[in-house]
Amino acid sequence: VNGETVATIGVGETYNFVLSEASALITTSQPAFVAQYLQGADTAGEGDPAMGFVPGQNTWLSSYFVANPAEDRALAQNLLNIVIPTEALGTLELNGEPVDTSNFLAVDGTDLSVGNVDVPDGLLQIEAADPFQLMLFGFDSYDSYLTFGGASFASGIVIPDREFVYIDNAGFIEGRGEGDSGQTDFVFTVQRSGPTESEVTVDYEIS
């Protein structure tokens, strides 16, 4: 851990340590599985115990779609923990807007930087010019979650070009009450953008 030999473990054995610094560089002589824990309010003063797997660097992606609890399930705070090549910090975007990375710190002995980003409730799109690691977590009084944002576990995986459209129905419902009888028609128009060489299908669902 951070260049210091801290344990010798065999197959099926584990080593635990408390991450007291902003980051830790973990290296092993053989492949190892790494998990990260939130300790919970009784130990850390907030949240609840939670565990997330840490994906290897060879599975990182350059674009993620994730969602955190919203509306009546929303927690007090939601954050992204991001490990990204330092040279790509200026390209990091959240929902199409540049991310303030002024609080990110360099990870000693690497070309990477790490930092947390406060995010709103609901659906999020995070992308950068280079692949990066994304962990998503949140907490409230004795409640929390921790998970990784995604990973490409298949060798040679290709991320297809897609257009995602998310519609908030509040804007359509305003001024168009449901009423007590009959039907109220709604028309949704999907306009294609981007490359036009390939066929595009449009799917929808009503909930």
Backbone as numpy.savetxt, mean C-alpha at the origin, in Angstrom:
# Nx Ny Nz CAx CAy CAz Cx Cy Cz
21.67 -7.79 11.39 20.81 -6.60 11.39 21.70 -5.37 11.39
21.57 -4.55 10.34 22.41 -3.36 10.18 23.90 -3.70 10.28
24.28 -4.81 9.65 25.68 -5.21 9.57 26.21 -5.98 10.75
25.39 -6.21 11.78 25.83 -6.93 12.97 25.20 -8.32 13.01
26.01 -9.34 13.27 25.47 -10.70 13.42 24.76 -10.80 14.76
23.45 -11.10 14.71 22.66 -11.11 15.94 22.15 -12.50 16.31
22.20 -13.45 15.38 21.68 -14.78 15.69 22.11 -15.78 14.64
22.17 -17.05 15.03 22.33 -18.18 14.12 21.12 -19.07 14.32
20.30 -19.21 13.31 19.06 -19.98 13.44 19.02 -21.09 12.40
18.34 -22.17 12.76 18.19 -23.30 11.86 16.84 -23.28 11.17
16.59 -24.30 10.35 15.33 -24.40 9.62 14.16 -24.43 10.61
13.18 -23.57 10.39 12.00 -23.53 11.25 12.16 -22.71 12.51
13.36 -22.23 12.80 13.58 -21.41 13.98 13.38 -19.94 13.65
13.19 -19.13 14.68 12.93 -17.71 14.48 13.83 -16.85 15.35
13.97 -15.60 14.94 14.66 -14.60 15.74 13.81 -13.34 15.72
13.52 -12.78 16.89 12.71 -11.58 17.01 13.54 -10.42 17.54
13.27 -9.23 17.07 13.90 -8.04 17.64 12.96 -6.86 17.50
13.13 -5.88 18.36 12.31 -4.67 18.34 12.99 -3.62 17.47
12.26 -3.09 16.50 12.80 -2.08 15.60 12.72 -0.73 16.29
13.83 -0.30 16.85 13.84 0.95 17.61 14.31 2.13 16.78
14.85 1.87 15.60 15.31 2.94 14.73 14.32 3.12 13.58
14.62 4.08 12.70 13.72 4.35 11.59 13.68 3.21 10.59
14.77 2.45 10.48 14.82 1.35 9.52 15.85 0.33 9.98
15.77 -0.85 9.40 16.76 -1.89 9.68 17.05 -2.64 8.39
18.32 -2.88 8.13 18.75 -3.67 6.98 19.03 -5.09 7.47
18.21 -6.05 7.01 18.34 -7.44 7.44 18.98 -8.25 6.33
20.08 -8.90 6.61 20.74 -9.77 5.66 20.92 -11.15 6.28
20.81 -12.19 5.45 20.97 -13.57 5.90 21.84 -14.34 4.93
22.48 -15.39 5.42 23.34 -16.20 4.56 22.54 -17.19 3.72
21.28 -17.44 4.11 20.37 -18.30 3.37 19.02 -17.60 3.25
18.17 -18.00 2.29 16.86 -17.36 2.17 16.09 -17.41 3.49
15.42 -16.33 3.82 14.68 -16.23 5.08 13.35 -15.53 4.85
12.40 -15.84 5.68 11.07 -15.23 5.64 11.00 -14.17 6.74
10.56 -12.96 6.38 10.54 -11.85 7.33 9.10 -11.37 7.53
8.72 -11.18 8.78 7.41 -10.63 9.12 7.61 -9.44 10.05
6.70 -8.50 9.97 6.75 -7.29 10.80 5.49 -7.24 11.65
5.61 -6.75 12.90 4.50 -6.74 13.84 4.23 -5.33 14.36
2.96 -5.05 14.56 2.56 -3.92 15.41 2.31 -4.50 16.80
2.85 -3.87 17.82 2.81 -4.45 19.16 1.50 -4.20 19.91
0.79 -3.15 19.57 -0.48 -2.89 20.22 -0.38 -1.88 21.36
-1.55 -1.45 21.83 -1.63 -0.35 22.79 -0.95 -0.65 24.12
-1.04 -1.89 24.61 -0.47 -2.20 25.92 1.05 -2.07 25.92
1.66 -2.23 24.74 3.13 -2.12 24.64 3.57 -0.80 24.02
2.91 -0.43 22.92 3.35 0.74 22.17 2.50 1.98 22.42
1.39 1.84 23.14 0.59 2.99 23.48 -0.58 3.27 22.56
-0.69 2.53 21.43 -1.79 2.74 20.51 -1.95 1.51 19.62
-3.14 1.37 19.05 -3.39 0.27 18.13 -3.64 -1.06 18.82
-3.52 -2.12 18.02 -3.73 -3.49 18.47 -2.70 -4.35 17.76
-2.32 -5.51 18.30 -1.34 -6.34 17.61 -1.78 -6.68 16.19
-0.85 -6.61 15.24 -1.10 -6.98 13.85 0.21 -7.46 13.24
0.10 -8.29 12.20 1.30 -8.84 11.56 1.18 -8.71 10.05
2.28 -8.38 9.40 2.32 -8.31 7.94 3.59 -8.93 7.42
3.51 -9.62 6.29 4.69 -10.21 5.66 5.44 -9.13 4.88
6.76 -9.20 4.87 7.59 -8.23 4.16 8.04 -8.86 2.84
7.56 -8.37 1.70 7.91 -8.97 0.41 9.36 -8.68 0.03
10.00 -9.62 -0.65 11.38 -9.43 -1.10 11.48 -8.39 -2.19
12.65 -7.81 -2.34 12.84 -6.73 -3.30 12.58 -7.17 -4.73
12.79 -8.45 -5.03 12.56 -8.93 -6.39 11.07 -9.07 -6.73
10.18 -8.78 -5.77 8.74 -8.84 -6.02 8.08 -7.46 -5.98
8.86 -6.41 -5.80 8.29 -5.08 -5.70 7.66 -4.66 -7.02
6.69 -3.74 -6.93 6.01 -3.20 -8.09 6.23 -1.69 -8.16
5.95 -1.11 -9.31 6.08 0.34 -9.46 4.73 1.04 -9.40
3.64 0.26 -9.28 2.31 0.85 -9.18 1.42 -0.07 -8.36
0.66 0.51 -7.44 -0.21 -0.26 -6.56 -1.58 0.40 -6.48
-2.62 -0.42 -6.40 -3.95 0.02 -6.00 -4.27 -0.65 -4.68
-4.54 0.12 -3.65 -4.86 -0.43 -2.34 -6.05 0.34 -1.76
-6.67 -0.23 -0.74 -7.77 0.45 -0.06 -7.66 0.19 1.43
-8.01 1.19 2.21 -8.01 1.04 3.66 -9.44 1.23 4.18
-9.70 0.89 5.44 -11.06 1.00 5.97 -11.62 2.42 5.86
-12.89 2.50 5.47 -13.51 3.81 5.27 -14.90 3.83 5.88
-15.48 5.02 5.89 -16.83 5.25 6.39 -16.96 4.76 7.84
-17.94 3.91 8.15 -18.14 3.51 9.54 -17.07 2.57 10.07
-16.19 2.10 9.17 -15.08 1.23 9.59 -13.75 1.98 9.63
-13.76 3.26 9.36 -12.52 4.04 9.30 -11.82 4.07 10.65
-10.48 4.03 10.59 -9.66 4.15 11.79 -9.14 5.57 11.93
-8.59 5.87 13.09 -8.13 7.24 13.36 -6.99 7.65 12.45
-6.13 6.71 12.09 -4.98 7.06 11.26 -4.63 5.92 10.32
-4.33 6.27 9.07 -3.88 5.31 8.06 -2.58 5.82 7.46
-1.63 4.92 7.27 -0.33 5.33 6.73 0.19 4.30 5.73
1.07 4.76 4.87 1.85 3.91 4.01 3.30 3.94 4.49
3.91 2.77 4.59 5.36 2.70 4.82 5.99 2.29 3.50
6.87 3.14 2.99 7.42 2.95 1.65 8.94 2.86 1.72
9.48 1.84 1.06 10.92 1.71 0.85 11.15 1.82 -0.65
11.92 2.80 -1.06 12.02 3.15 -2.49 13.45 3.54 -2.83
13.90 3.24 -4.05 15.22 3.75 -4.45 15.29 5.26 -4.28
16.34 5.73 -3.66 16.46 7.16 -3.36 16.33 8.02 -4.61
16.87 7.56 -5.72 16.81 8.35 -6.95 15.39 8.48 -7.51
14.47 7.63 -7.03 13.09 7.68 -7.51 12.16 8.45 -6.58
12.68 9.02 -5.50 11.83 9.73 -4.53 11.00 10.83 -5.20
11.59 11.55 -6.13 10.89 12.66 -6.76 9.77 12.24 -7.70
9.67 10.93 -8.00 8.64 10.45 -8.93 7.46 9.82 -8.20
7.52 9.75 -6.87 6.47 9.08 -6.10 5.19 9.91 -6.12
4.07 9.27 -6.49 2.79 9.96 -6.57 1.70 9.18 -5.84
0.78 9.90 -5.23 -0.39 9.32 -4.57 -1.63 9.92 -5.21
-2.43 9.07 -5.83 -3.64 9.53 -6.54 -3.32 10.65 -7.51
-2.19 10.52 -8.21 -1.82 11.48 -9.24 -1.13 12.74 -8.77
-0.92 12.87 -7.46 -0.28 14.07 -6.90 1.08 13.70 -6.31
2.09 14.59 -6.43 3.41 14.31 -5.85 3.33 14.10 -4.34
4.12 13.16 -3.84 4.18 12.88 -2.40 5.30 13.70 -1.76
5.02 14.29 -0.62 6.05 15.01 0.13 6.97 13.97 0.78
8.18 13.83 0.28 9.13 12.83 0.80 10.23 13.47 1.64
9.98 14.68 2.14 11.01 15.38 2.91 11.35 14.67 4.21
10.43 13.80 4.71 10.69 13.09 5.96 11.31 11.72 5.73
11.56 11.33 4.48 12.17 10.04 4.20 13.64 10.06 4.60
14.12 8.92 5.08 15.50 8.79 5.51 16.22 7.72 4.69
17.49 7.95 4.42 18.29 6.97 3.70 18.52 5.74 4.57
18.47 4.56 3.95 18.78 3.31 4.65 20.27 3.05 4.49
21.01 3.09 5.60 22.47 2.96 5.55 22.88 1.68 4.81
23.91 1.81 3.97 24.45 0.65 3.26 23.67 0.27 2.03
22.67 1.07 1.64 21.87 0.77 0.46 21.66 2.04 -0.36
21.00 1.87 -1.51 20.60 3.02 -2.32 19.12 3.31 -2.13
18.58 2.93 -0.97 17.16 3.04 -0.69 16.87 4.10 0.37
15.63 4.58 0.37 15.14 5.47 1.41 13.81 4.93 1.92
13.46 5.30 3.15 12.24 4.79 3.77 11.52 5.92 4.48
10.17 5.85 4.47 9.39 6.86 5.17 7.93 6.48 5.24
7.20 7.15 6.11 5.76 6.96 6.24 5.01 8.12 5.60
3.85 7.79 5.02 3.01 8.80 4.38 1.60 8.68 4.94
1.09 9.75 5.53 -0.31 9.77 5.98 -1.22 9.77 4.76
-2.28 8.95 4.80 -3.18 8.85 3.65 -4.63 8.93 4.12
-5.53 9.35 3.23 -6.95 9.42 3.58 -7.60 8.04 3.54
-8.85 7.98 3.96 -9.60 6.73 3.88 -9.91 6.39 2.43
-10.13 5.09 2.18 -10.65 4.67 0.88 -9.59 4.18 -0.09
-9.91 4.29 -1.39 -9.07 3.75 -2.46 -7.88 4.65 -2.74
-6.71 4.03 -2.94 -5.48 4.78 -3.19 -4.73 4.17 -4.36
-4.12 5.03 -5.18 -3.20 4.60 -6.21 -1.85 5.22 -5.92
-0.82 4.37 -5.80 0.53 4.84 -5.49 1.46 4.32 -6.57
2.27 5.20 -7.15 3.16 4.77 -8.22 4.43 5.62 -8.24
5.47 5.05 -8.87 6.75 5.73 -8.99 7.45 5.21 -10.24
8.56 5.84 -10.58 9.28 5.44 -11.79 9.96 4.08 -11.62
10.34 3.71 -10.39 11.01 2.45 -10.12 10.20 1.61 -9.13
10.36 0.29 -9.16 9.67 -0.56 -8.18 10.04 -0.18 -6.75
9.07 -0.31 -5.85 9.29 0.03 -4.45 8.44 -0.87 -3.57
8.78 -0.93 -2.29 8.02 -1.73 -1.33 6.96 -0.87 -0.68
5.75 -1.43 -0.57 4.64 -0.71 0.03 4.01 -1.54 1.14
3.98 -0.99 2.35 3.26 -1.57 3.48 2.15 -0.60 3.87
0.97 -1.11 4.12 -0.19 -0.31 4.46 -0.62 -0.65 5.88
-0.75 0.36 6.75 -1.16 0.08 8.11 -1.97 1.23 8.69
-2.75 0.91 9.71 -3.56 1.92 10.37 -3.89 1.47 11.78
-4.33 2.43 12.60 -4.61 2.08 13.99 -5.62 3.04 14.59
-6.23 2.56 15.65 -7.18 3.31 16.46 -7.05 2.77 17.87
-7.98 3.08 18.74 -7.93 2.56 20.10 -8.17 1.05 20.08
-7.14 0.29 20.36 -7.19 -1.17 20.39 -7.75 -1.75 19.08
-7.32 -1.17 17.98 -7.71 -1.68 16.67 -6.61 -1.31 15.68
-6.27 -2.21 14.76 -5.22 -1.90 13.80 -5.21 -2.93 12.69
-4.46 -2.63 11.63 -4.19 -3.59 10.55 -2.81 -3.30 9.99
-2.21 -4.30 9.37 -0.89 -4.18 8.76 -0.80 -5.20 7.64
-0.50 -4.75 6.42 -0.39 -5.67 5.29 0.52 -5.06 4.24
1.04 -5.89 3.33 1.83 -5.34 2.23 0.88 -5.00 1.08
1.28 -4.02 0.27 0.40 -3.51 -0.76 0.21 -4.41 -1.95
1.13 -5.33 -2.17 1.07 -6.23 -3.32 2.46 -6.67 -3.70
2.55 -7.66 -4.59 3.84 -8.17 -5.00 3.66 -9.02 -6.26
4.70 -9.14 -7.06 4.67 -9.99 -8.25 5.40 -11.28 -7.93
4.67 -12.30 -7.49 5.30 -13.55 -7.07 5.58 -14.50 -8.24
4.97 -14.26 -9.40 5.22 -15.12 -10.57 6.39 -14.56 -11.37
7.31 -15.43 -11.78 8.45 -14.95 -12.57 7.95 -14.56 -13.95
8.47 -13.44 -14.45 8.08 -12.98 -15.77 6.72 -12.36 -15.82
6.17 -11.97 -14.70 4.83 -11.39 -14.70 4.83 -10.07 -15.46
3.75 -9.83 -16.19 3.59 -8.60 -16.95 2.35 -7.88 -16.44
2.50 -6.64 -16.04 1.37 -5.84 -15.57 0.71 -5.20 -16.79
-0.54 -5.56 -17.11 -1.19 -5.02 -18.31 -1.52 -3.55 -18.15
-1.61 -2.86 -19.31 -2.07 -1.48 -19.30 -3.57 -1.48 -19.10
-4.07 -0.77 -18.08 -5.49 -0.74 -17.80 -5.92 0.68 -17.49
-7.19 0.92 -17.76 -7.81 2.18 -17.32 -8.83 1.83 -16.26
-8.69 2.38 -15.06 -9.63 2.15 -13.97 -10.48 3.41 -13.78
-11.77 3.21 -13.70 -12.67 4.33 -13.46 -13.47 4.02 -12.21
-13.41 4.90 -11.22 -14.15 4.72 -9.98 -15.15 5.87 -9.87
-16.41 5.52 -9.72 -17.48 6.51 -9.72 -18.08 6.62 -8.33
-18.08 7.83 -7.80 -18.76 8.10 -6.53 -20.19 8.49 -6.86
-21.14 7.65 -6.48 -22.51 7.90 -6.91 -23.16 9.10 -6.23
-22.51 9.68 -5.24 -23.13 10.80 -4.54 -23.42 11.95 -5.49
-22.51 12.19 -6.44 -22.70 13.29 -7.37 -23.87 13.07 -8.31
-24.24 11.81 -8.58 -25.34 11.52 -9.48 -26.68 11.50 -8.74
-26.63 11.11 -7.47 -27.85 10.98 -6.71 -28.38 12.33 -6.27
-27.48 13.29 -6.06 -27.89 14.60 -5.58 -28.91 15.22 -6.52
-30.05 15.59 -5.98 -31.08 16.22 -6.79 -31.92 15.24 -7.59
-31.67 13.93 -7.42 -32.46 12.94 -8.15 -32.95 11.92 -7.14
-33.93 12.28 -6.36 -34.43 11.42 -5.31 -34.98 10.12 -5.84
-34.94 9.11 -5.01 -35.40 7.78 -5.40 -36.91 7.75 -5.62
-37.66 8.48 -4.79 -39.11 8.50 -4.93 -39.75 7.25 -4.35
-41.07 7.19 -4.46 -41.82 6.07 -3.89 -42.29 5.08 -4.94
-42.17 5.41 -6.21 -42.62 4.50 -7.26 -41.87 4.79 -8.55
-41.98 3.88 -9.49 -41.34 4.07 -10.78 -39.83 3.90 -10.72
-39.15 4.37 -11.74 -37.70 4.22 -11.85 -37.05 5.56 -12.16
-35.83 5.69 -11.74 -35.02 6.87 -12.07 -33.84 6.41 -12.90
-33.73 6.92 -14.13 -32.68 6.48 -15.04 -31.39 7.26 -14.79
-30.28 6.55 -14.89 -28.96 7.16 -14.79 -28.15 6.73 -16.01
-27.42 7.65 -16.59 -26.59 7.35 -17.75 -25.14 7.63 -17.40
-24.28 6.63 -17.60 -22.85 6.77 -17.34 -22.10 6.69 -18.66
-21.26 7.65 -18.95 -20.48 7.67 -20.17 -19.03 7.37 -19.86
-18.46 6.38 -20.52 -17.05 6.01 -20.35 -16.28 6.46 -21.58
-15.33 7.35 -21.37 -14.52 7.85 -22.47 -13.13 7.24 -22.40
-12.72 6.62 -23.48 -11.42 5.94 -23.50 -10.29 6.94 -23.73
-9.17 6.70 -23.02 -7.96 7.49 -23.24 -6.76 6.55 -23.28
-5.63 7.06 -23.68 -4.43 6.23 -23.74 -4.35 5.46 -25.05
-3.53 4.38 -25.10 -3.35 3.61 -26.34 -4.67 3.05 -26.85
-4.84 3.05 -28.16 -6.09 2.58 -28.76 -5.90 1.37 -29.68
-4.71 0.74 -29.61 -4.44 -0.37 -30.52 -5.18 -1.65 -30.13
-5.42 -1.84 -28.85 -6.01 -3.09 -28.38 -7.48 -2.91 -28.04
-8.20 -4.05 -27.97 -9.61 -4.05 -27.63 -9.80 -3.71 -26.15
-10.85 -2.98 -25.84 -11.13 -2.61 -24.47 -12.55 -3.08 -24.11
-12.69 -3.68 -22.95 -14.01 -4.06 -22.46 -14.35 -3.20 -21.25
-15.65 -2.98 -21.06 -16.12 -2.19 -19.94 -17.05 -3.05 -19.10
-16.72 -3.23 -17.84 -17.55 -3.98 -16.91 -18.08 -3.03 -15.83
-19.22 -3.35 -15.28 -19.75 -2.54 -14.20 -20.60 -3.40 -13.28
-20.82 -2.90 -12.10 -21.70 -3.58 -11.17 -22.46 -2.53 -10.36
-23.63 -2.88 -9.90 -24.46 -1.98 -9.12 -24.58 -2.56 -7.71
-24.34 -1.73 -6.71 -24.44 -2.20 -5.34 -25.22 -1.21 -4.50
